[in-house]
Amino acid sequence: MDVIINGKTHQVQTEDDTPLLWVIRDELGMTGTKYGCGIAQCGACTVLIDGQATRSCITPVGSVAGQAITTIEAVTDDAVGRRVVEAWVANQVPQCGYCQSGQVMAATALLKQNPKPSEQDIAAAMVNLCRCGTYNAIAAAVRQVAQG
Amino acid sequence: MNSMSHEFAPVGELPEEKPVNLSRRGFLGASLGALVLGVALPGAGAKAQNAAAAAKSAPRVSAFLEIRTDSTVLLRSPFVEGGQGVATAMAQIVGEELDMDPARFTVECAPPGADYQVVGGRRFTGGSFSVRSSYETMRRVGASARQMLLQAAASRLKVPVASLTTEPGRVRHAASGRTLDYGALAADAAALPVPENVTLRADKDFRWIGKPMARLDARDKSTGKAAYAIDMQVDGMLRAAVQHAPRLDLEPGSFANEAEVKAMPGVHSIHRLPGAVAVVADRWWHARRAVEALQVTWTDAAPGTRRAMPSDFSSEGRRAQLSAAPGPGIAAETVGDAAATLKGAAKVVTATYDAPYLAHGQLEPPSALARWNEDGSLDLWVPNQAPEMFQVLAAKAAGIPPEKVKIHSPMLGGFFGRHFIYETANPFPQAILLSKAVGRPVKLIWSREEEFLRDALRPMGFVRFRAGLDAKGLPVALDAEAVGEGPRDRWFGRKPDAADGSAVEGISGKPYAIPNRRVAHVLVDDPAIIGFWRSVGHSMNDFFYETFFDEVADAGQQDPYDLRLRLLADKPRHKTLLQAVGDLSGGWKRGPFTAPDGSKRARGVAMASPFGSEVATIAEVSLRGGAVTVHDVWVAIDPGRIVNPGIIEAQVNSAVALGLSSALLEEVVYAKGVPQARNFDGYPILPPDRMPRVHVRIVESGAPMGGIGEPGLPGVPPAVANAVAALTGQRVRSLPLSKMKFGAT
């Protein structure tokens, strides 16, 4: 099947029900998208599918064939994504960093859809887990982008 | 685990505050010959490693530093970066003395080698020891390299060394205005002997040490470029997944559907391993799906098998066992005569406390990539906190000498104590066996479910307290028996008749002036695989002690903050810190009080003395729907001296989050010898909407440098529990709080 990732079409030979996460990581060798739990609890595997933050660990690849998938590797190709990354660096968000690809993707999806999110909007969208507890820094970085 | 006890001292027995003995090391012995300061070639690390093995007592600049021709620096750090910021701290420390902007450093975790035994003559990343143990050594590495660069410049320019100075990244000859970049001098410097003596910068002249320098890895970690063990890839690699025996002592017997599983997509082969089965496949998803489809008959282990897990073991049963275990135990701290004082006390307060098993829950699941090479050596990429320890045991698993095992230590996707050697909790022996069996490199990843099944847990804790009060309501005696087993003695060897420090720390070693005290350890072996969990014994013992302290204060009709101040009257460092956190929170007020939003709230306070630092914590809570909401946590921390206040603040935030997570939510429940939760749905960890605001004040008392990664944690559970008690009148003596229902307020 054809899978469109970061604007490039990949011919993928795998079963339809293989999670998108493992196609991205193992088939295509792009390791920025992380495996954390495999059951859509933690959000480390978050990618954008047609702009929506989506947990790739439970998304069958067959269900997204032909849709535009964006991974962390292409986040800075996007103007909002670039601002999110700069805010992440400015706020020194990452600690171990393992969840941060997913956090950055979730923030990018939010801010592309809603450039001026309220505190409630931020809380509703930024639900990925971080075992290092960088939550306050994440919220500060999202606010910084929102405030332009 | 005898092999470990010979090579690594118990964490708690390492010199707490002293850096390594510099007189012994005769730093940077000149006898070592050629120094590879400037050659930035791939593979130079391996060369350094071999040389290091021959030079046990004389660490060399070249083992740590490569200055490249473009004046960037590769620093081989003794420590592994796992979020705590140690890579940045090392660059700040070395850069300060080298006179090189730390932002120009690349830092990687050094391979096994004698040069890197800088933690009291050993090496591991843990115990919040990294910066404080290596501070002096790493400064000398930077200062020695700078001295050699100056010497090389003097020869090149044919001027006296004394006429030269440095500025970040280059040498300047003021008289002629000439400058030479470090990169242009590095090759010459490499040929020079290492100076015997170097002068370190005065603290007042620091440009980078003590400043909130940005983390070196922030951008890579914000763009998906940071690579962890789970991300490693090598040519020809296969991928593997395992299904562990549900109970620890079971072994794989027959397979009911081997042919079907073998025929599943991508499957290469099926393997029996100790206590597990594995499937090797082209893709991890294929391996996982196949191994989970495999129907295995698990057989009981032979009678007498070491660490066999009883089939009727439960966490509830364990709690009952600890509760029933009689004292008096082995004394860890004895001052005055607690027993006699208790007998004559005006009032006696007793209580028992317990805390559950906890999982690490680091977000990167464990993995190991093993590659056998044609020369019989083995490359192993493995998340680890102690490369040499892993090298020894990997060699054992592989059946080859340690020097034939190359350990690669990628950055860790969180660790919190997860990546020490814990026998059945480490995937690397499986990866080694699988790679050998299939004759190709194998990357093994444990699914989150397998990780929850085999993680090394924080042990369950249980304490019996008795306190005696005098007629004025002041505590005059304290007796505490900590019941259970600590991880330190489990993994580093037990001494007969000595308490395990990791079982009592946080109950012993408290600063309060209670004139008669007995703290003892009642050892009851834990059937579970137990391990170090961020702040180890302190993670629960300070909860026990500091919460019981509030019970004692209440019994004597004392305010808990005022009573602490009073009992710290002769401890200026602690008193200052307690006042600092009071001040930071806007002045101590216990409550209950009504907040501006109309909610009824209260505050709790706690102190802790973990890992060479001192910490005072205040938390503010309210109730919502019978559950506890924590609004603010104020932390004053005194690590003596500091390297990076930005990272300290981040680490305190992180420790608050993990401490709060443990207080509110976390509990590993065993039934029939098996942990019940296998993923984050059954073992919730702190989500973003329960994160409080965190306010940090760093107090630099000038005391010997203490730890940073763990100390922020222990004060959080008791501060929260004390606030809850102040708000509701309900005492919290068992965690997590999610087990309790609180009256609506």
PDB file of C-alpha atoms in Angstrom, chain B residues 94-101 105 142-143 146 165-170 182 201 207-208:
ATOM      1  CA  VAL B  94      34.946  20.918  31.984  1.00  0.00           C
ATOM      2  CA  GLY B  95      34.252  23.954  29.801  1.00  0.00           C
ATOM      3  CA  GLU B  96      34.735  26.298  32.731  1.00  0.00           C
ATOM      4  CA  GLU B  97      38.308  25.116  33.271  1.00  0.00           C
ATOM      5  CA  LEU B  98      39.136  24.438  29.624  1.00  0.00           C
ATOM      6  CA  ASP B  99      37.902  27.919  28.752  1.00  0.00           C
ATOM      7  CA  MET B 100      35.526  26.691  26.105  1.00  0.00           C
ATOM      8  CA  ASP B 101      31.863  27.492  25.734  1.00  0.00           C
ATOM      9  CA  PHE B 105      30.459  20.331  23.547  1.00  0.00           C
ATOM     10  CA  GLY B 142      39.444  20.745  31.711  1.00  0.00           C
ATOM     11  CA  ALA B 143      42.250  22.664  33.410  1.00  0.00           C
ATOM     12  CA  ARG B 146      43.869  24.078  28.805  1.00  0.00           C
ATOM     13  CA  THR B 165      46.084  33.789  28.056  1.00  0.00           C
ATOM     14  CA  THR B 166      42.986  32.007  26.888  1.00  0.00           C
ATOM     15  CA  GLU B 167      39.558  33.191  25.905  1.00  0.00           C
ATOM     16  CA  PRO B 168      36.757  30.801  25.065  1.00  0.00           C
ATOM     17  CA  GLY B 169      38.095  28.400  22.443  1.00  0.00           C
ATOM     18  CA  ARG B 170      41.449  30.024  21.761  1.00  0.00           C
ATOM     19  CA  TYR B 182      42.133  25.401  20.232  1.00  0.00           C
ATOM     20  CA  ARG B 201      39.592  28.882  38.559  1.00  0.00           C
ATOM     21  CA  ARG B 207      31.316  32.040  33.736  1.00  0.00           C
ATOM     22  CA  TRP B 208      29.346  28.818  33.309  1.00  0.00           C
TER      23      TRP B 208
END
